[in-house]
Amino acid sequence: MRRTEALRRLARETRLSPEQLIAPIFCTPGKGVRDPIGSMPGVERWSPDVCAEKAREWVKLGIGGVLLFGIPDSKDATGTSGTDPNGIVPATVKAIKDAAPDLVVVTDVCLCEYTDHGHCGVIEGSEVHNDKTLPLLAKQALAHARAGADIVAPSDMMDGRVGAIRDALDEAGLTGTPILSYASKYASAFYGPFREAAGSAPREGNRRGYQMDPANAREAMREIRLDLDEGADLILVKPAISYLDILARAREITEVPVWAYNVSGEYAMIKAAAARGWLNEEAAMMETLISIRRAGADAIVTYFSVDAAKVLGR
Ligand code: PBG
């Protein structure tokens, strides 16, 4: 069954299509802004008008959606710019929805892009205070949903945030807005390029007090179950490539959609090797994406979304 392409196509167990790809977007205030990110070739920070223009193009490629990260003008200790209903993410959601109403817009809910210390929550003493962070995350999710986000996606790893966000959305009458929980997010070195893009590297310390230990798999299943109990509608495993076993186990313990995040460092590795002629970029990209699907991901958040959708559409 491997002799010809026609036979291989027939025998193929896993498929990848553009609607299973979610493209991250870094949005920043201004007009006509296209600001390249050094460690992520091909990825730029865009102002809302540029995001809208891209959305119009991308919806034609059939990609599944976009995931918005805000890069605000100002940062403070409690991430005030992240909870502002007129902040950069709500403004970009509105611009994209006006331009391409059918493109699914997911928003990242987390304080790290908006805090001056770079941590994902409020700091008390030398630690992130879990419970004091929850109302801020709920406020942020509400601002995104009110602006028209189709899905809100908490990535902070505080305990109880899915429940807090669900309650806030329901009280505001936004009962139809689903929550994609980054249920098992590991404290990973592969977020390096993203932190450059978002200027969100912690000023002091690291995120190991709230993100998961890469050595743990059972703990990931517990995190997933807790988030499902709190009302998560979809769950996400992050990063993807070094965590395919986690994806496969997640797929087995839940019926809700399981997404994977093929993170910035995973993208940068392929880009860097390809730039040196050490890897065939397109082949490595497609093999990576199909392997993440094979492991159990229903959809993949990836910086390769647009390139891969173009390959799939050929
Ligand atoms: C936190 C967040 C991070 C990423 C997505 N959401 C960074 C972090 O936890 O440090 C990383 C994504 C990537 O590396 O592509 N808001």
PDB file of N, CA, C and O in Angstrom, residues 67 94 99 109 126 135 144 218 225-227 246 255 262 309 311:
ATOM      1  N   LEU A  67      -5.538  33.674  16.421  1.00  0.00           N
ATOM      2  CA  LEU A  67      -5.415  33.809  17.879  1.00  0.00           C
ATOM      3  C   LEU A  67      -4.672  35.114  18.147  1.00  0.00           C
ATOM      4  O   LEU A  67      -3.532  35.282  17.721  1.00  0.00           O
ATOM      5  N   LYS A  94     -12.598  43.931  16.803  1.00  0.00           N
ATOM      6  CA  LYS A  94     -13.625  44.662  16.041  1.00  0.00           C
ATOM      7  C   LYS A  94     -13.179  44.888  14.595  1.00  0.00           C
ATOM      8  O   LYS A  94     -13.966  44.700  13.663  1.00  0.00           O
ATOM      9  N   ALA A  99     -13.937  43.284   8.890  1.00  0.00           N
ATOM     10  CA  ALA A  99     -13.323  42.957   7.600  1.00  0.00           C
ATOM     11  C   ALA A  99     -13.669  41.545   7.132  1.00  0.00           C
ATOM     12  O   ALA A  99     -13.870  41.303   5.945  1.00  0.00           O
ATOM     13  N   VAL A 109      -5.984  35.170  26.720  1.00  0.00           N
ATOM     14  CA  VAL A 109      -6.298  35.835  27.986  1.00  0.00           C
ATOM     15  C   VAL A 109      -5.165  35.528  28.961  1.00  0.00           C
ATOM     16  O   VAL A 109      -4.982  34.386  29.368  1.00  0.00           O
ATOM     17  N   SER A 126       7.101  37.818  46.605  1.00  0.00           N
ATOM     18  CA  SER A 126       7.916  37.452  45.445  1.00  0.00           C
ATOM     19  C   SER A 126       7.197  36.448  44.557  1.00  0.00           C
ATOM     20  O   SER A 126       7.795  35.829  43.687  1.00  0.00           O
ATOM     21  N   PRO A 135      -9.968  37.714  39.152  1.00  0.00           N
ATOM     22  CA  PRO A 135     -10.931  38.726  38.659  1.00  0.00           C
ATOM     23  C   PRO A 135     -10.396  39.542  37.484  1.00  0.00           C
ATOM     24  O   PRO A 135     -11.173  39.962  36.619  1.00  0.00           O
ATOM     25  N   HIS A 144     -12.815  41.037  25.838  1.00  0.00           N
ATOM     26  CA  HIS A 144     -12.606  40.409  24.533  1.00  0.00           C
ATOM     27  C   HIS A 144     -13.933  39.899  23.954  1.00  0.00           C
ATOM     28  O   HIS A 144     -14.223  40.090  22.777  1.00  0.00           O
ATOM     29  N   ARG A 218       1.087  12.768  34.237  1.00  0.00           N
ATOM     30  CA  ARG A 218      -0.157  12.547  35.004  1.00  0.00           C
ATOM     31  C   ARG A 218      -0.742  13.877  35.447  1.00  0.00           C
ATOM     32  O   ARG A 218      -1.949  14.088  35.427  1.00  0.00           O
ATOM     33  N   ARG A 225      -8.653  17.629  33.538  1.00  0.00           N
ATOM     34  CA  ARG A 225      -9.930  17.273  34.183  1.00  0.00           C
ATOM     35  C   ARG A 225     -10.478  18.425  35.014  1.00  0.00           C
ATOM     36  O   ARG A 225     -11.682  18.696  35.026  1.00  0.00           O
ATOM     37  N   LEU A 226      -9.592  19.116  35.730  1.00  0.00           N
ATOM     38  CA  LEU A 226     -10.034  20.253  36.553  1.00  0.00           C
ATOM     39  C   LEU A 226     -10.663  21.331  35.671  1.00  0.00           C
ATOM     40  O   LEU A 226     -11.723  21.875  35.979  1.00  0.00           O
ATOM     41  N   ASP A 227      -9.996  21.644  34.555  1.00  0.00           N
ATOM     42  CA  ASP A 227     -10.517  22.692  33.672  1.00  0.00           C
ATOM     43  C   ASP A 227     -11.836  22.287  33.030  1.00  0.00           C
ATOM     44  O   ASP A 227     -12.733  23.117  32.839  1.00  0.00           O
ATOM     45  N   ILE A 246       1.575  13.731  25.538  1.00  0.00           N
ATOM     46  CA  ILE A 246       0.539  14.398  26.342  1.00  0.00           C
ATOM     47  C   ILE A 246      -0.720  14.594  25.491  1.00  0.00           C
ATOM     48  O   ILE A 246      -1.846  14.364  25.942  1.00  0.00           O
ATOM     49  N   GLU A 255     -13.753  14.077  25.445  1.00  0.00           N
ATOM     50  CA  GLU A 255     -14.469  14.130  24.167  1.00  0.00           C
ATOM     51  C   GLU A 255     -14.429  15.528  23.571  1.00  0.00           C
ATOM     52  O   GLU A 255     -14.801  15.730  22.428  1.00  0.00           O
ATOM     53  N   ASN A 262       1.814  24.724  18.468  1.00  0.00           N
ATOM     54  CA  ASN A 262       3.153  24.547  17.878  1.00  0.00           C
ATOM     55  C   ASN A 262       3.850  25.907  18.088  1.00  0.00           C
ATOM     56  O   ASN A 262       3.683  26.818  17.320  1.00  0.00           O
ATOM     57  N   ALA A 309      -1.381  26.374   4.697  1.00  0.00           N
ATOM     58  CA  ALA A 309      -2.666  26.452   3.979  1.00  0.00           C
ATOM     59  C   ALA A 309      -2.407  26.647   2.485  1.00  0.00           C
ATOM     60  O   ALA A 309      -3.124  26.085   1.648  1.00  0.00           O
ATOM     61  N   VAL A 311       0.249  25.517   0.832  1.00  0.00           N
ATOM     62  CA  VAL A 311       0.713  24.219   0.316  1.00  0.00           C
ATOM     63  C   VAL A 311      -0.501  23.296   0.113  1.00  0.00           C
ATOM     64  O   VAL A 311      -0.631  22.634  -0.918  1.00  0.00           O
TER      65      VAL A 311
END
